[in-house]
mmCIF file of C-alpha atoms and ligand atoms in Angstrom:
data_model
loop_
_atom_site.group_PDB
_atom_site.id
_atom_site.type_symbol
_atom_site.label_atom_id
_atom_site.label_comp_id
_atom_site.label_asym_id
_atom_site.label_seq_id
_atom_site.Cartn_x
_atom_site.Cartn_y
_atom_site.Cartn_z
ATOM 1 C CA UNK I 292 4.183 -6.376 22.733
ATOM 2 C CA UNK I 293 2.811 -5.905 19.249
ATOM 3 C CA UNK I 294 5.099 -7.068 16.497
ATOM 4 C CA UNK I 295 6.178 -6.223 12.752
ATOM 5 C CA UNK I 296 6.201 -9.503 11.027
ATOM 6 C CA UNK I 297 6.535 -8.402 7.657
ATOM 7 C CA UNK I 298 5.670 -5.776 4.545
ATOM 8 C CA UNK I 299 4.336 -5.982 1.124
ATOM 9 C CA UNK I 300 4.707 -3.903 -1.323
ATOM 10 C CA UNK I 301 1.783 -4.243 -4.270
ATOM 11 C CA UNK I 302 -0.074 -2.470 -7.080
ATOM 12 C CA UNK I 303 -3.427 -1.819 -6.746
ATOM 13 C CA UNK I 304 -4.905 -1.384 -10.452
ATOM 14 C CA UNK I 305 -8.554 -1.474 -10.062
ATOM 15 C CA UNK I 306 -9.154 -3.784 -12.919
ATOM 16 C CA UNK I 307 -7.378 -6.222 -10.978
ATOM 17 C CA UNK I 308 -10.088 -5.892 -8.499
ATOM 18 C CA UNK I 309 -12.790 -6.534 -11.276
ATOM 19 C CA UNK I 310 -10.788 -9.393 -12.758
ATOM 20 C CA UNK I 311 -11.323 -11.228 -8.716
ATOM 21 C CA UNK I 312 -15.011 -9.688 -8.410
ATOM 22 C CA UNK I 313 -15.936 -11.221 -11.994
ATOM 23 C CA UNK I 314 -14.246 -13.970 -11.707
ATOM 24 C CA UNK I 315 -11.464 -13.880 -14.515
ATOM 25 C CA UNK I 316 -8.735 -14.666 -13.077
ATOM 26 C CA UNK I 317 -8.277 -18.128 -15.098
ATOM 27 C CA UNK I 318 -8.268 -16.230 -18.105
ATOM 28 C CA UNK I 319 -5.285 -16.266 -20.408
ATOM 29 C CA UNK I 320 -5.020 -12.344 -19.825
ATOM 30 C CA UNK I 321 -5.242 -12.370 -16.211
ATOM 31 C CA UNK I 322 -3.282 -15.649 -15.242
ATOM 32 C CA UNK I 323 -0.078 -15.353 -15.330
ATOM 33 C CA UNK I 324 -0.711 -12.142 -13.156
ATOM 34 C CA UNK I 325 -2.348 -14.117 -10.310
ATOM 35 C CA UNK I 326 -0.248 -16.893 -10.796
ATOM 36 C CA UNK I 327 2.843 -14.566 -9.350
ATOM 37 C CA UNK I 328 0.653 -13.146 -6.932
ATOM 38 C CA UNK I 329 0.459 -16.639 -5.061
ATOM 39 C CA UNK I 330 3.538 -16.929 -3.189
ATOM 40 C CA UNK I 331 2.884 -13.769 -1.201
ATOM 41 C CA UNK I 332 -1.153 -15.356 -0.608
ATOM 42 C CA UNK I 333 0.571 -18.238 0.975
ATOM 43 C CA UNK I 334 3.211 -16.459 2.758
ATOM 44 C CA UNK I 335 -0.042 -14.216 4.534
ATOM 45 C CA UNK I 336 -2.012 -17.128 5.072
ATOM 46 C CA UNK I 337 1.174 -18.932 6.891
ATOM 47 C CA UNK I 338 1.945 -15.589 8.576
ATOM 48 C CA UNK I 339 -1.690 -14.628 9.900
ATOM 49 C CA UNK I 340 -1.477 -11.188 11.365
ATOM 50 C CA UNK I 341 -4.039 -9.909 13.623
ATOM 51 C CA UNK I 342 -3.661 -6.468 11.756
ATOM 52 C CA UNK I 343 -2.585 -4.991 8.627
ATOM 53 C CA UNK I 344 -2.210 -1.681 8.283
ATOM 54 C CA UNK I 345 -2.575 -0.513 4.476
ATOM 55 C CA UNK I 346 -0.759 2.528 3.451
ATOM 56 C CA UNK I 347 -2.863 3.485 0.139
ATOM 57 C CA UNK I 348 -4.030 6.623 -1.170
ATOM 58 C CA UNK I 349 -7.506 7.560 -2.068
ATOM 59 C CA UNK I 350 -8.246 8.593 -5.506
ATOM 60 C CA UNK I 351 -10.697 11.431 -4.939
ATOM 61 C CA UNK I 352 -13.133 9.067 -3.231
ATOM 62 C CA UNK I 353 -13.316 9.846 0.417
ATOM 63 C CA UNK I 354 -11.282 12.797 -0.007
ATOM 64 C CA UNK I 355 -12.440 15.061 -2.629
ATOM 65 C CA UNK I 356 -10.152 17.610 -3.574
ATOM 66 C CA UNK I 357 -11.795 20.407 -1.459
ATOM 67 C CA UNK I 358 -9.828 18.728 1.421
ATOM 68 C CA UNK I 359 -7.175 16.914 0.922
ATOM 69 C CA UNK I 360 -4.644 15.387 4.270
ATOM 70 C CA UNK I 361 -1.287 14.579 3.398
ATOM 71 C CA UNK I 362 -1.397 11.998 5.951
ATOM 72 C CA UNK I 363 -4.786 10.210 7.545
ATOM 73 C CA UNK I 364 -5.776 7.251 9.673
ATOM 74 C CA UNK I 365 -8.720 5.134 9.886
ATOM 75 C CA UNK I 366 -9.557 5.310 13.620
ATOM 76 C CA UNK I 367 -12.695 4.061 12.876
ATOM 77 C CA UNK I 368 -14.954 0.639 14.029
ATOM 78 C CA UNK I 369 -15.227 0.088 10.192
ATOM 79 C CA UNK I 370 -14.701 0.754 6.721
ATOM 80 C CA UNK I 371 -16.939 -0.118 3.694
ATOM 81 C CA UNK I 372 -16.094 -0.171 0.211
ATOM 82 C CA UNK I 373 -16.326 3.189 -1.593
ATOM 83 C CA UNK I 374 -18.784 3.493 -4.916
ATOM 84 C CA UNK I 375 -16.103 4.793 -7.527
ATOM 85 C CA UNK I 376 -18.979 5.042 -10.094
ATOM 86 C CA UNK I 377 -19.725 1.193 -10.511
ATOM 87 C CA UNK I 378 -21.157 0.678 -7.555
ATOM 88 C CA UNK I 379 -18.809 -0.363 -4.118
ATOM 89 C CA UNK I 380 -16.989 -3.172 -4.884
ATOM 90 C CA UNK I 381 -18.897 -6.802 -3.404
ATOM 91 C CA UNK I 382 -16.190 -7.229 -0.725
ATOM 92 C CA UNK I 383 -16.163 -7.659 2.945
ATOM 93 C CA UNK I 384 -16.539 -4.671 5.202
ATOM 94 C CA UNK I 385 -13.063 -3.763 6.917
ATOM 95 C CA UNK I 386 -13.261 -4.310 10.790
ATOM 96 C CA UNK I 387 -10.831 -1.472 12.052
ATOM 97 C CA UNK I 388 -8.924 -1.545 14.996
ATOM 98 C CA UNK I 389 -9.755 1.609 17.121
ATOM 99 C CA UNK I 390 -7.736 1.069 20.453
ATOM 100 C CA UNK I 391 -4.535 0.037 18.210
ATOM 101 C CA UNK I 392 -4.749 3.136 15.122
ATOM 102 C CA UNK I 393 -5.204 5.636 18.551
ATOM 103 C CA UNK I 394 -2.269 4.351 20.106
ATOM 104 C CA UNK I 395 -0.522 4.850 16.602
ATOM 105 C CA UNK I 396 -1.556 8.311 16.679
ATOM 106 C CA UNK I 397 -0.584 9.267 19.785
ATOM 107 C CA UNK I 398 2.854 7.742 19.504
ATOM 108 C CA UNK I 399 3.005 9.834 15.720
ATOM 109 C CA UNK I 400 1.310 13.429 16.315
ATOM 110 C CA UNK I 401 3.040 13.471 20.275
ATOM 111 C CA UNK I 402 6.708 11.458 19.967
ATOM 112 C CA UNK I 403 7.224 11.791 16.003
ATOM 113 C CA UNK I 404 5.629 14.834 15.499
ATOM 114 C CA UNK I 405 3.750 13.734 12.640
ATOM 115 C CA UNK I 406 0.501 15.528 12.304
ATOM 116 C CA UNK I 407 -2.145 12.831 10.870
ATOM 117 C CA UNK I 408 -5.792 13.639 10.179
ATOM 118 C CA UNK I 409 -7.826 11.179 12.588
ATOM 119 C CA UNK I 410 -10.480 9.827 10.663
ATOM 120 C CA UNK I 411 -13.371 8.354 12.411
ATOM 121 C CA UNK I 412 -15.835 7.672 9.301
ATOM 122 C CA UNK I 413 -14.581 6.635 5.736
ATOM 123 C CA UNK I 414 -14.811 4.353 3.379
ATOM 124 C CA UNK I 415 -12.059 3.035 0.935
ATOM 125 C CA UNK I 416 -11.590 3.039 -2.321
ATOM 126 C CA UNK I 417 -9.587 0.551 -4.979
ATOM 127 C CA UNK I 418 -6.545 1.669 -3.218
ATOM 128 C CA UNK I 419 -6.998 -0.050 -0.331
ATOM 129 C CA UNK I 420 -9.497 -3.257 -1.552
ATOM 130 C CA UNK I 421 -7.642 -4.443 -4.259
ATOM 131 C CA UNK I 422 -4.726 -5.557 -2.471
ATOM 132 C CA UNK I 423 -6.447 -7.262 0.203
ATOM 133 C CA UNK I 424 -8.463 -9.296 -2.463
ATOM 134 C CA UNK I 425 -5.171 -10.059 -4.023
ATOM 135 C CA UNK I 426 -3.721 -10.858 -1.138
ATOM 136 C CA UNK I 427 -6.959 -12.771 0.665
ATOM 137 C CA UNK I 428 -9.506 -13.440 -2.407
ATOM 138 C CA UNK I 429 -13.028 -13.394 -1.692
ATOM 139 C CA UNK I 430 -13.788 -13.985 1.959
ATOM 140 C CA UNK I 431 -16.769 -13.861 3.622
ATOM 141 C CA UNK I 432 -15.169 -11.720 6.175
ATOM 142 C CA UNK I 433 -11.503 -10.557 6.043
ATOM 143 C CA UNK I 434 -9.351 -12.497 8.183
ATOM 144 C CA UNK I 435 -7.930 -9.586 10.235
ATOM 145 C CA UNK I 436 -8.612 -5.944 11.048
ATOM 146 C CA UNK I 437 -7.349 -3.505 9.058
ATOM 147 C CA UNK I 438 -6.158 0.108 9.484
ATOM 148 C CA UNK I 439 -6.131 2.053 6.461
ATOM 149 C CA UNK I 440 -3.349 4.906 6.241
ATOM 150 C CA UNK I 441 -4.295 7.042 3.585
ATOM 151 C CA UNK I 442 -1.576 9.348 1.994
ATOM 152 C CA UNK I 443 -1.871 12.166 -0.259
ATOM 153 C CA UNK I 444 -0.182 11.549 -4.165
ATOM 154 C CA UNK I 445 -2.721 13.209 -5.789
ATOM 155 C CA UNK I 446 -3.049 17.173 -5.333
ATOM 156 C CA UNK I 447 0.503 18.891 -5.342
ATOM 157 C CA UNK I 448 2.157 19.463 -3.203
ATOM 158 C CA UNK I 449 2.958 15.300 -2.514
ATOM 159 C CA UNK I 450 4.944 14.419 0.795
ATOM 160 C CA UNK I 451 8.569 13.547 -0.213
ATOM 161 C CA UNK I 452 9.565 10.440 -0.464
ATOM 162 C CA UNK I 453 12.102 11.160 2.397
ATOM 163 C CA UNK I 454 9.124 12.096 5.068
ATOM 164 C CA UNK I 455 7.271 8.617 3.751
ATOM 165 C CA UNK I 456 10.189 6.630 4.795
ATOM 166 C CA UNK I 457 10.558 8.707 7.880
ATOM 167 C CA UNK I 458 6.807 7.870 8.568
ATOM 168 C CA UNK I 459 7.105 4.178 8.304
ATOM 169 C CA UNK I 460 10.297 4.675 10.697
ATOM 170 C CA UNK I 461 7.563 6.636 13.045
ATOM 171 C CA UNK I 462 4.987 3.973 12.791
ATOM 172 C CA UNK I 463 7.896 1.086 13.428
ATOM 173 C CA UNK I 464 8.140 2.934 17.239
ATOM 174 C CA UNK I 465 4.867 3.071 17.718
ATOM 175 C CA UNK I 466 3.774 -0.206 16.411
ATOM 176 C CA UNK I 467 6.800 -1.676 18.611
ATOM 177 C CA UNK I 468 5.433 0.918 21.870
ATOM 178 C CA UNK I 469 1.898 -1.263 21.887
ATOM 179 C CA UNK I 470 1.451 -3.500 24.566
ATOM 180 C CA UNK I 471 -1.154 -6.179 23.548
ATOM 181 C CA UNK I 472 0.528 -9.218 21.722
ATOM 182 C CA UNK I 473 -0.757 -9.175 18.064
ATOM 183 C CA UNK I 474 0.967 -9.570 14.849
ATOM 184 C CA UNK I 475 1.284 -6.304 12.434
ATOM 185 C CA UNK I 476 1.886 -6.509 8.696
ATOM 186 C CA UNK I 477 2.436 -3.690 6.902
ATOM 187 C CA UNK I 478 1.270 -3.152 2.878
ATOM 188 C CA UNK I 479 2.622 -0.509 0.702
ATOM 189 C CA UNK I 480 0.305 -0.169 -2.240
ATOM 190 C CA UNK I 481 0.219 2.072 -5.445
ATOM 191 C CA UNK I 482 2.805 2.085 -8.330
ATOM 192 C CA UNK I 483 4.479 0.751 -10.117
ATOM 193 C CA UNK I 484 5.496 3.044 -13.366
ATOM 194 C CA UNK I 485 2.057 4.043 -15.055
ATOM 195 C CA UNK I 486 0.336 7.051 -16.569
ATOM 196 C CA UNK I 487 -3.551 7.239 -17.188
ATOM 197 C CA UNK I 488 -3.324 10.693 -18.944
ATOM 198 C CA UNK I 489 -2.167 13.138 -21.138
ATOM 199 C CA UNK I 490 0.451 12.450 -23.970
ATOM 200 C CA UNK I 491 2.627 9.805 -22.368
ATOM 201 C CA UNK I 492 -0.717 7.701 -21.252
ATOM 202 C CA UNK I 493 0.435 4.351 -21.171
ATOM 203 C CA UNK I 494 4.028 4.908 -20.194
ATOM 204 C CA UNK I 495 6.147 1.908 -18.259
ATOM 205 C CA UNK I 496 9.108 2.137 -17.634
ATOM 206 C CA UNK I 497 10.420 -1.783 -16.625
ATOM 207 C CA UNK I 498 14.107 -0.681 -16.329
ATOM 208 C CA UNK I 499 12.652 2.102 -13.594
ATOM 209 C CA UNK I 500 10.673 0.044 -11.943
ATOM 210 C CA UNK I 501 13.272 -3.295 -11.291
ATOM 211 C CA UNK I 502 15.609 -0.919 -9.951
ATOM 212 C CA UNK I 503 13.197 0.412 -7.310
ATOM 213 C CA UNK I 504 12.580 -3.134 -6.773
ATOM 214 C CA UNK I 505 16.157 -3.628 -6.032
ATOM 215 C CA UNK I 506 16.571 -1.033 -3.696
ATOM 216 C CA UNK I 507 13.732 -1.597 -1.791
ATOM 217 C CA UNK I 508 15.573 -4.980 -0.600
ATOM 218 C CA UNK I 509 18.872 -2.917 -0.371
ATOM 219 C CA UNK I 510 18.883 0.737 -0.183
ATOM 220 C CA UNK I 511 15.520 2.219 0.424
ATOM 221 C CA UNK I 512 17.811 5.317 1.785
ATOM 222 C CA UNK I 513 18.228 6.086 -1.594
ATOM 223 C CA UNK I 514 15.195 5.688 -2.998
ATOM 224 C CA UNK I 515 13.679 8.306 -0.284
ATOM 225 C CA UNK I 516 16.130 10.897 -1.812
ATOM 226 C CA UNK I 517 14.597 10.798 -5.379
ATOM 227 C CA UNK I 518 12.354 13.702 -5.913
ATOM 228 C CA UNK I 519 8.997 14.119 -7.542
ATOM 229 C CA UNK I 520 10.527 15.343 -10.897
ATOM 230 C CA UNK I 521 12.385 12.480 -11.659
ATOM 231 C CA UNK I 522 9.381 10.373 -10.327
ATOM 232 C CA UNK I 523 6.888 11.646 -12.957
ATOM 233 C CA UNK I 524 9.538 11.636 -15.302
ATOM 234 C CA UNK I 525 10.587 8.372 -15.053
ATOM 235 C CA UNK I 526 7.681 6.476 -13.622
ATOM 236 C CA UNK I 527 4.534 8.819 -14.790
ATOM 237 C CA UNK I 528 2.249 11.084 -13.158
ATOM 238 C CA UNK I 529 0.208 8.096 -11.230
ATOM 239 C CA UNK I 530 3.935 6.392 -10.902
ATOM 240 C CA UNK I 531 4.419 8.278 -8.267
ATOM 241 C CA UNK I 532 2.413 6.458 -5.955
ATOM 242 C CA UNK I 533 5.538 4.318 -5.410
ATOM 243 C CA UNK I 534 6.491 6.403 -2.397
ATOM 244 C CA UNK I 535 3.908 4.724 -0.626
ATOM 245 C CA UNK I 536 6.191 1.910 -0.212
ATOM 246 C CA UNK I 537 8.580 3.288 1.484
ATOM 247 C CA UNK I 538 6.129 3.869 4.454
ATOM 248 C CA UNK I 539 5.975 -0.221 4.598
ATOM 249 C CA UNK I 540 9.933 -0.010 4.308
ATOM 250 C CA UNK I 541 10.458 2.234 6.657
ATOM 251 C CA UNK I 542 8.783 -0.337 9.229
ATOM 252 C CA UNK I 543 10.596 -2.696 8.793
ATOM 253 C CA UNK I 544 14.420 -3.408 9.579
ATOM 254 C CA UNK I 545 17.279 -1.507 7.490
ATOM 255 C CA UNK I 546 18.013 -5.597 7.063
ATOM 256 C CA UNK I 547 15.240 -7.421 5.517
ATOM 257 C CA UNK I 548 14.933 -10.991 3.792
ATOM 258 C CA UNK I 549 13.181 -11.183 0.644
ATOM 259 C CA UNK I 550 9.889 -13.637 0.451
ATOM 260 C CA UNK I 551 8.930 -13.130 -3.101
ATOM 261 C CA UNK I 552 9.411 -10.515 -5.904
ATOM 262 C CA UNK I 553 7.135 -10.714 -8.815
ATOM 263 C CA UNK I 554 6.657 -8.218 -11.533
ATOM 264 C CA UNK I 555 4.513 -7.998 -14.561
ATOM 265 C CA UNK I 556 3.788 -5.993 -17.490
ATOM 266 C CA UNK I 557 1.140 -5.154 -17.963
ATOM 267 C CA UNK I 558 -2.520 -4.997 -15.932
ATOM 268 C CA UNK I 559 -4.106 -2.822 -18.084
ATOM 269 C CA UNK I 560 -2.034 0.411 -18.506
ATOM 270 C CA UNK I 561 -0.123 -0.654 -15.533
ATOM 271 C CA UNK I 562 3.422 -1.991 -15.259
ATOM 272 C CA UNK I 563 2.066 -4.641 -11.878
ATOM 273 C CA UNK I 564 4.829 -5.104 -9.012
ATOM 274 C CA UNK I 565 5.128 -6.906 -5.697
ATOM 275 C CA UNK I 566 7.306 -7.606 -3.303
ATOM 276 C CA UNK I 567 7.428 -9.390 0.243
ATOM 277 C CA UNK I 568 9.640 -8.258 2.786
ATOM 278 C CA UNK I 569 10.391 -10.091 6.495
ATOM 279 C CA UNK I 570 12.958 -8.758 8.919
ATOM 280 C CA UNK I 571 16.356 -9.878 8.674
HETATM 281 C C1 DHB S 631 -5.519 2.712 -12.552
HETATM 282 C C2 DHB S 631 -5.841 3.425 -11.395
HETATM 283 C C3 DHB S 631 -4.959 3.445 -10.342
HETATM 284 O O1 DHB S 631 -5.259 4.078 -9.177
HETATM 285 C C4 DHB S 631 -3.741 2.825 -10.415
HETATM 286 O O2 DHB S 631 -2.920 2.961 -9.363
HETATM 287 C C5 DHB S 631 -3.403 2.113 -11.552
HETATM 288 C C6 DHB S 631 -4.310 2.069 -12.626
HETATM 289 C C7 DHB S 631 -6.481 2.673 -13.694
HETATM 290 O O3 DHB S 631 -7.504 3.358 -13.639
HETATM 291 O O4 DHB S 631 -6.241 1.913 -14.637
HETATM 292 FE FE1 FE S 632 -3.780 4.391 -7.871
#
């Protein structure tokens, strides 16, 4: 049977991505950034899954805003970098993993009841590439397939917090319904507190931001009943990515260990956080 062997919950700021593609991350800026990254590199290397599936969201890239799913999977052979205006990013293509992501959407849309669009041709934008080049670096090829599970945070109305936990609950049963033997890690990218417009651009909020670290060891229930308001309030309008992580929680045991917790401020105009979970 297919098995969970861990989460990770990680920023993905897209000058991260530039700092790996143009080789900076030496520099005094960038260092101590990629420094903490490296326990959670090592803990992936020793952990090897045959899959990840990435729960990121796709900044107006693939989906424009004249259609926008709450909820979509990559069902697709592959996935190649999106051009977000500099050209695609120089990174490996994703290698999906078609027989697995239908499987997860039968078990969702027919025992779960959650609806997903079933996306058979997409690309991927910084959302989903910069945290496999944080977590991988530059590869030839990346060492596993990859599923991307792309959630709206954009366009209002967002799914609640509460129904992103409840997803990653979903995808738990239907990762742990899959026959074949192969090793499933799940990311939850996006966050942490950060703003890129308006009056409060440049907003972090550290004091916001540990405590969703702490309860994402501890009491995600909690977290999944904080609303959007207090999100954007407290974490900024882009902040509220952060619910992506509970999908990755919600996969994973109410018990968990903790592998690593890093968190630094800041990468760019972005308060950086990461955390690696493991079943109790
Ligand atoms: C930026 C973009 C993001 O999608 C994000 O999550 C953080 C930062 C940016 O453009 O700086
Ligand atoms: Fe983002």
């Amino acid at each position: 049977m297919a098995r969970v062997v861990g989460g990770i919950g990680t920023s993905h700021v897209p000058s991260i991505g530039a700092a790996i593609d143009l080789g900076k991350v030496g520099d005094p800026y960038w260092r101590p950034l990629f420094d903490g990254v490296q326990p959670a590199r090592k803990w992936i290397e020793d952990v090897k899954p045959d899959v990840v599936i990435v729960v990121y969201n796709d900044h107006a890239s693939r989906f424009a805003l004249d259609m926008t799913p709450t909820f979509a999977i990559g069902v697709g052979e592959q996935f190649a970098s999106h051009d977000e205006g500099y050209g695609p990013r120089p990174v490996p293509v994703c290698h999906g993993d078609p027989a697995f992501a239908w499987h997860l959407v039968e078990s969702l849309v027919l025992k779960d009841e959650f609806d997903l669009a079933m996306v058979s041709e997409m690309t991927v934008d910084h959302g989903l590439t910069v945290p496999l080049s944080l977590m991988f670096g530059k590869p030839e090829a990346w060492p596993c397939k990859i599923i991307p599970l792309c959630v709206n945070v954009i366009q209002y109305p967002q799914p609640t917090a509460l129904r992103c936990l409840r997803l990653g609950q979903a995808l738990r049963r239907a990762i742990d319904s899959y026959g074949p033997e192969i090793k499933v890690a799940i990311f939850g990218t996006g966050g942490m507190s950060h703003q890129l417009q308006g009056e409060r651009a440049g907003l972090i909020n550290a004091e916001y931001d540990k405590m969703w670290l702490d309860r994402m060891e501890s009491d995600p229930d909690s977290l999944s009943r904080i609303g959007h308001t207090e999100l954007l309030r407290e974490a900024g309008s882009e902040g509220l990515e952060i619910i992506m992580w509970l999908i990755m929680r919600g996969a994973l045991d109410s018990a968990v260990r903790r592998v690593h917790r890093f968190y630094h401020v800041p990468a760019s105009n972005t308060a950086y956080g990461l955390l690696v979970l493991e079943n109790a």
